[in-house]
Amino acid sequence: TQSIVVQVGQCGNQIGSRFWDLALREHASVSRRGDFDDSLGTFFRQQPGEGQALKARAVLVDMEEGVVGELLKGRLRGVFDHSALITDVSGSGNNWAVGHCEYGLRHREALSESIRRCAEQCDCLQCFFLLHSMGGGTGSGLGTAILQLLRDQYPEVYRFVTAVYPSEDDDVITSPYNSVLAMRCLTDYADCVMPIDNACLAGIAQRVQDSGRTAAGSSAAAGAAAKDAKPFDAMNSIVANLLLNLTASARFSGTLNVDLNEISMNLVPFPRLHYLLAAQSPLSPALPPRRPDQAFNESFGKEAQLFSAEPRSHLYLACALLLRGRIDLSDVRRCVDRLGNRLAFADWNPDCWKIGHCAVPPAGQQFALLSLANNTAIGASLHLLGDRFSRLYKRRAHLHHYTQVDGFEAATFDSAFASLNDLREDYAALERRHAAGASAEPPLPRLKIAS
Amino acid sequence: MSIVTLQLGQCGNQVGHAFFSSIIEDLASGDCRRATSGRAVTETDDAYSEVSRNRFFHCTEAGQQQAMRARAVLCDAEEKVVAMVTEDAAKSGCWAYANNAKVCLKRGSGNNWAQGYRHHGPKCWPNLSEIVRRQAEASDRLDGFLALMSLAGGTGSGLGTFVCEQVRDEYPQANLISGLVWPHSRGEVSVQAYNSVLTTAHLTAACDALLLFENDRLQDACERRLGLARVDVGHLNAMIGHQLGAILQPACGVQSAAAQGPALGGIAASLCPHPDLRLLQLRCLPYASERAKEFSGFAWPGLLRHLRQMLLAGAAVEEGLDWRQDAALTAASGRQRCFASRLWLRGLGADSLCPADWEQHLLLPELHPAWLPQSDRLTVCRTGRPYRGYERACALVSNCATGADTLDRSIARAWSMFAAKAFVHQYARFGLEEAAFLDCFAAAEQTVFNYRNL
């Protein structure tokens, strides 16, 4: 099966460029001869003709030329198809309405064409990965317009979104507006969303750098990357590694394969509650290896989370553990048992785990663990986002930038905010029900057989 | 009489491969024995080998070599595992899967029973039915089908259920027994309870018997018997393969090949004559690692005593048994009601045992329902030919209430999820509505009820 990556906006394209770089390195380290096989085929295709160059299954979208332009001048320029680039010149001015309504309409045909061409080159397309930020205009606005297009034109194909949320101290004033407006589209049109927080990424990158200085050596991959590293490369690499770990089992073989449609099936009990908190251990492939117990503890701790949330103190609806490399089934069982006793799971399924194992570890490591949790902790973060939105909206600050865009209606703000509140309420209701426990309404009695 | 194995889904294919490997090893161990034994032994062994080979393999002469092609059909929703299993078989050198015996789709079932049952099943079936027909026609006489699948995922359980129902329709005279692998109770897959209940509800109607293999019990058994701290999926599969071989290999002493009755048919007839009671538990002794095998010289009374205690205590392993649990106590607690059992004795001196030897241990009037005639409560198959190098080995398949306990736990979990409407939309996406869920819950509850009121 194949997947297509759609990277939108400045942030999306920066993460995307790290992703393609690391993906190529990973495949190179796994198959020395560089033969084109099914695992490579998940994200790459072979260009027919001389040389049979590798081409990424990617669509790059940006409304200003900076980031994409740099990509095309850099090392990876040969990997992208020129028909897969959708660009414009003036940017979105951090305005969701411009990205979604204006550019969404203007470039709809071109986008549709580009994606269709990519999809036709796939034997069996399983999943779209959408990369964008929430706080700006292009990633947030145009990104969600593309999401809607994908839902309309390819309803059977899964849509995984990696969305970078603005932190509390984001320098874009209108980022709460953009985030809430985009959020509604994510709730309605995406199959799974992995929210990421810049503050968390920075924290993790700092920790990696600090321990990197004290550690004796680093892997070849890290060394090579450090040579021409740009700022934010470390942070973006973390997200790129997340995607690689997520798709490892779909690409390589193992005893317990986890395909991408299984992620959605196992982690999304209610259709709108599809926000998954991600954490990885080791934090970066450059760090020294961990023992399984350490890795499990780390990935459930606060510091490895990629989003500002504390899952341990909230309710788990479902949790997936995607393991890579050498680890024994007994170790996994033991760790899961131990964790299961310490974490709070919803009472309708205290054992809501999904465990996957891929035999191929990340480059330079023996073992890695990715945990994806559907946890009510995100309700708290939504609360904060809602507050920041309200503070601006109450004063009607900056609204005219949005309402003066053709095709944008003022009522969209209200419905988006309502959607956010509904989502918060859903999560809160689950927590309340759990807290009430046995004293809540009695469970539906099982069917009785008449004797 | 031949048995065609249907390997369905990732686990089904891995277990099927382990099963055929066990058979091959058993045949190889027989070759060793023959080299060092007298003529009488050789005759028995020759008969055994011939029956076994024809039962599970299609043997053709290809030049100098005798090529053995497994009577198996491989099906999965994606290609990786089937390719791996076929390659492993070919690597062994002495056997392989038939070239055109596999059906793969491109895209997995996403652990979704409904996707496997309503989408992938009908899609695979036209090709699959051709292959099944070819395998069935390649045998002189068809005993039946052994379907292997796991209950946690979507392909084995969903597509597997569909295939079993179709096979039952197309071959109403053939026996159909499915080997179901129950997942660890502490989660391998979030929705495993749903998948387990949906499958069991359908298969109790479609199959003659359901052999239950529980990962928890298998893991426990492997850890204790093999002395391993670290047990992986390969060990579990190897144990299942061993146990299946112990009950499906020929076992009728010196009778000629033609007189060997159907293995699957024998199990179905003796253990599951009643349509309401189809859940079977399998216990097999001894089981040891390769190095310890030479030292596992047990005597029949010891083995039978352990089997009996395992049955009474509802245990999977013979270590750490509660020996205080006796027949009267078990009957009083109502926990281990047993409808019928079938015993296999393989090894030195099995032929010379007399009925009293095993009846004193395993014929337990307190456990069986009063209305079942004495002669139907325990049937025995035996052969003097040892199994896989174990000097003496025995296996007991019982139609007892232990299986109902496992099913009960799954129903409880699935029901609490259903009441909270968790994951239901994922199944509705492929056309499985709440009414269908309720039907399956009702059927599963009925099965548990039947066993509780034995």
Coordinates of C-alpha atoms in Angstrom, one line a residue, chain B residues 56-307:
Chain B
F56 CA -1.6 -33.6 4.8
F57 CA 0.5 -33.6 1.6
H58 CA 0.1 -34.1 -2.0
C59 CA 3.0 -36.3 -3.0
T60 CA 4.2 -36.3 -6.5
E61 CA 7.3 -37.8 -8.1
A62 CA 9.3 -35.0 -9.7
G63 CA 12.4 -36.6 -11.2
Q64 CA 14.5 -38.2 -8.4
Q65 CA 12.9 -36.2 -5.6
Q66 CA 9.5 -36.9 -4.1
A67 CA 7.9 -33.5 -3.9
M68 CA 5.5 -32.9 -1.0
R69 CA 3.0 -30.1 -1.4
A70 CA 1.0 -29.2 1.6
R71 CA -2.7 -29.6 1.3
A72 CA -3.3 -26.0 2.3
V73 CA -4.9 -22.8 1.2
L74 CA -3.3 -19.6 2.2
C75 CA -5.3 -16.4 2.5
D76 CA -4.6 -13.0 3.9
A77 CA -5.6 -9.4 3.2
E78 CA -2.0 -8.4 2.5
E79 CA 1.0 -10.2 1.0
K80 CA 3.8 -9.9 3.5
V81 CA 3.0 -12.8 5.9
V82 CA 2.0 -15.3 3.2
A83 CA 5.2 -14.5 1.3
M84 CA 7.3 -15.1 4.4
V85 CA 5.5 -18.3 5.3
T86 CA 5.8 -19.7 1.8
E87 CA 9.5 -18.9 1.7
D88 CA 10.2 -20.5 5.0
A89 CA 8.5 -23.7 3.9
A90 CA 10.4 -23.9 0.7
K91 CA 13.7 -23.3 2.6
S92 CA 13.1 -26.5 4.6
G93 CA 13.9 -28.5 1.5
C94 CA 11.5 -31.3 2.0
W95 CA 8.1 -29.7 1.6
A96 CA 6.5 -26.6 0.3
Y97 CA 3.2 -25.0 -0.3
A98 CA 1.5 -25.5 -3.7
N99 CA 2.3 -22.8 -6.2
N100 CA -1.1 -21.5 -6.8
A101 CA -2.6 -22.0 -3.4
K102 CA -2.7 -18.5 -2.2
V103 CA -5.0 -15.5 -2.3
C104 CA -3.9 -12.1 -1.1
L105 CA -5.5 -8.7 -1.3
K106 CA -3.5 -5.5 -1.3
R107 CA -4.9 -3.9 1.7
G108 CA -5.3 -5.2 5.3
S109 CA -8.6 -5.4 7.2
G110 CA -7.6 -2.9 9.8
N111 CA -8.6 -5.2 12.7
N112 CA -12.2 -4.6 11.6
W113 CA -14.3 -7.8 11.6
A114 CA -16.9 -6.1 9.4
Q115 CA -14.3 -5.1 6.8
G116 CA -13.0 -8.7 6.7
Y117 CA -16.5 -10.3 6.6
R118 CA -18.4 -7.9 4.3
H119 CA -15.7 -6.5 2.1
H120 CA -12.6 -8.7 1.9
G121 CA -14.4 -12.0 2.2
P122 CA -16.7 -11.7 -0.8
K123 CA -13.8 -10.1 -2.8
C124 CA -11.5 -13.1 -2.1
W125 CA -14.0 -15.8 -2.3
P126 CA -14.2 -16.4 -6.1
N127 CA -10.5 -17.1 -6.4
L128 CA -10.4 -18.8 -3.1
S129 CA -13.2 -21.2 -3.8
E130 CA -11.4 -22.3 -7.0
I131 CA -8.3 -23.1 -5.0
V132 CA -10.2 -24.9 -2.3
R133 CA -12.0 -27.0 -4.9
R134 CA -8.7 -27.9 -6.5
Q135 CA -7.3 -29.0 -3.1
A136 CA -10.4 -30.9 -2.3
E137 CA -10.4 -32.7 -5.6
A138 CA -6.7 -33.6 -5.3
S139 CA -7.5 -35.9 -2.5
D140 CA -8.9 -39.4 -2.9
R141 CA -11.2 -39.0 0.0
L142 CA -11.8 -35.8 1.8
D143 CA -12.1 -35.9 5.5
G144 CA -12.6 -32.3 5.9
F145 CA -11.2 -28.8 6.5
L146 CA -9.1 -27.4 9.3
A147 CA -9.5 -23.6 9.4
L148 CA -6.9 -21.7 11.4
M149 CA -7.4 -18.1 12.4
S150 CA -7.0 -15.7 15.3
L151 CA -9.8 -13.8 16.9
A152 CA -8.1 -10.5 17.6
G153 CA -7.6 -9.1 14.2
G154 CA -9.9 -8.4 11.3
T155 CA -8.8 -10.7 8.5
G156 CA -8.5 -14.0 10.4
S157 CA -11.7 -13.3 12.3
G158 CA -13.9 -11.5 9.7
L159 CA -12.7 -13.0 6.4
G160 CA -12.1 -16.3 8.2
T161 CA -15.7 -16.4 9.3
F162 CA -17.0 -15.6 5.8
V163 CA -14.8 -18.4 4.3
C164 CA -15.9 -21.0 6.9
E165 CA -19.5 -20.2 6.1
Q166 CA -19.0 -20.5 2.4
V167 CA -17.0 -23.7 2.8
R168 CA -19.8 -25.1 4.9
D169 CA -22.3 -24.2 2.1
E170 CA -20.3 -25.7 -0.7
Y171 CA -19.2 -28.9 1.1
P172 CA -22.0 -29.8 3.4
Q173 CA -20.7 -33.4 3.8
A174 CA -17.2 -32.5 4.8
N175 CA -16.2 -32.0 8.4
L176 CA -15.2 -28.4 9.3
I177 CA -13.2 -27.8 12.4
S178 CA -11.7 -24.4 13.2
G179 CA -8.7 -23.7 15.4
L180 CA -9.3 -20.3 17.0
V181 CA -6.5 -18.4 18.7
W182 CA -7.8 -16.3 21.5
P183 CA -5.8 -13.1 22.2
H184 CA -4.1 -12.3 25.5
S185 CA -6.8 -11.0 27.9
R186 CA -4.6 -7.9 28.5
G187 CA -5.0 -6.4 25.1
E188 CA -3.3 -7.0 21.8
V189 CA -6.0 -5.2 19.9
S190 CA -8.5 -2.7 21.4
V191 CA -11.5 -4.3 19.7
Q192 CA -10.5 -7.9 20.2
A193 CA -13.6 -8.6 22.4
Y194 CA -15.9 -7.5 19.6
N195 CA -14.1 -9.6 17.0
S196 CA -14.0 -12.6 19.2
V197 CA -17.7 -12.5 20.0
L198 CA -18.8 -11.9 16.4
T199 CA -16.7 -14.7 15.1
T200 CA -17.7 -17.3 17.8
A201 CA -21.3 -16.5 17.3
H202 CA -21.2 -17.2 13.6
L203 CA -18.9 -20.2 13.8
T204 CA -20.8 -22.1 16.4
A205 CA -23.4 -22.4 13.7
A206 CA -21.1 -23.0 10.7
C207 CA -18.5 -25.4 12.1
D208 CA -18.7 -28.8 13.5
A209 CA -16.3 -28.0 16.3
L210 CA -14.2 -25.1 17.6
L211 CA -10.8 -25.8 19.0
L212 CA -9.8 -23.0 21.4
F213 CA -6.1 -21.9 21.9
E214 CA -5.8 -19.2 24.4
N215 CA -2.6 -17.1 24.2
D216 CA -2.6 -16.5 27.9
R217 CA -2.6 -20.2 28.7
L218 CA -0.1 -21.0 25.9
Q219 CA 2.3 -18.4 27.1
D220 CA 2.1 -19.7 30.6
A221 CA 2.7 -23.3 29.3
C222 CA 5.6 -22.2 27.2
E223 CA 7.2 -20.3 30.0
R224 CA 7.0 -23.2 32.4
R225 CA 7.6 -26.1 30.2
L226 CA 10.4 -24.6 28.1
G227 CA 11.8 -22.8 31.1
L228 CA 12.0 -19.6 29.1
A229 CA 11.8 -16.2 30.6
R230 CA 11.2 -14.7 27.1
V231 CA 8.5 -16.3 25.0
D232 CA 7.8 -15.0 21.6
V233 CA 5.1 -15.5 19.0
G234 CA 7.2 -18.3 17.4
H235 CA 7.1 -20.4 20.6
L236 CA 3.3 -20.0 20.9
N237 CA 2.8 -21.0 17.3
A238 CA 5.1 -24.0 17.7
M239 CA 3.1 -25.2 20.6
I240 CA -0.1 -25.0 18.8
G241 CA 1.4 -26.8 15.8
H242 CA 2.6 -29.6 18.2
Q243 CA -0.8 -30.0 19.8
L244 CA -2.6 -30.1 16.5
G245 CA -0.2 -32.7 15.2
A246 CA -0.8 -34.8 18.3
I247 CA -4.5 -35.1 17.6
L248 CA -4.5 -35.2 13.8
Q249 CA -1.7 -37.6 13.1
P250 CA -2.9 -41.2 12.5
A251 CA -3.6 -43.3 15.6
C252 CA -5.0 -46.7 15.0
G253 CA -2.3 -49.1 15.8
V254 CA -1.4 -51.7 13.2
Q255 CA -4.5 -51.2 11.1
S256 CA -3.8 -50.7 7.4
A257 CA -4.0 -47.3 5.8
A258 CA -7.4 -48.0 4.4
A259 CA -8.9 -48.7 7.7
Q260 CA -7.8 -45.4 9.3
G261 CA -10.9 -43.5 10.1
P262 CA -11.3 -39.8 9.5
A263 CA -9.4 -37.8 12.0
L264 CA -11.6 -34.7 11.9
G265 CA -14.7 -36.7 11.5
G266 CA -13.8 -38.7 14.6
I267 CA -13.4 -35.6 16.7
A268 CA -16.6 -34.1 15.4
A269 CA -18.6 -37.2 15.9
S270 CA -17.4 -38.2 19.3
L271 CA -17.1 -34.8 20.9
C272 CA -19.7 -32.6 19.3
P273 CA -22.8 -34.5 18.4
H274 CA -25.0 -31.9 20.1
P275 CA -25.3 -28.7 18.1
D276 CA -25.3 -26.5 21.2
L277 CA -22.0 -27.7 22.5
R278 CA -19.1 -27.1 20.2
L279 CA -16.2 -25.6 22.2
L280 CA -13.2 -27.9 22.6
Q281 CA -10.2 -27.6 24.9
L282 CA -6.9 -29.3 24.1
R283 CA -4.4 -30.5 26.6
C284 CA -1.2 -32.2 25.6
L285 CA 1.6 -33.9 27.5
P286 CA 4.5 -33.8 27.6
Y287 CA 6.1 -30.8 25.9
A288 CA 9.7 -29.9 26.4
S289 CA 12.5 -28.1 24.6
E290 CA 14.7 -30.1 22.2
R291 CA 17.4 -30.6 24.8
A292 CA 15.1 -31.8 27.5
K293 CA 13.1 -34.1 25.3
E294 CA 15.5 -37.1 25.7
F295 CA 15.0 -36.9 29.5
S296 CA 11.2 -36.8 29.4
G297 CA 10.5 -40.5 30.0
F298 CA 7.2 -40.6 31.7
A299 CA 5.1 -43.6 32.4
W300 CA 1.5 -43.9 31.3
P301 CA -0.1 -43.8 34.8
G302 CA 1.8 -40.6 35.6
L303 CA 0.8 -38.9 32.3
L304 CA -2.8 -39.9 32.7
R305 CA -3.0 -38.7 36.3
H306 CA -1.7 -35.3 35.3
L307 CA -4.1 -35.1 32.4

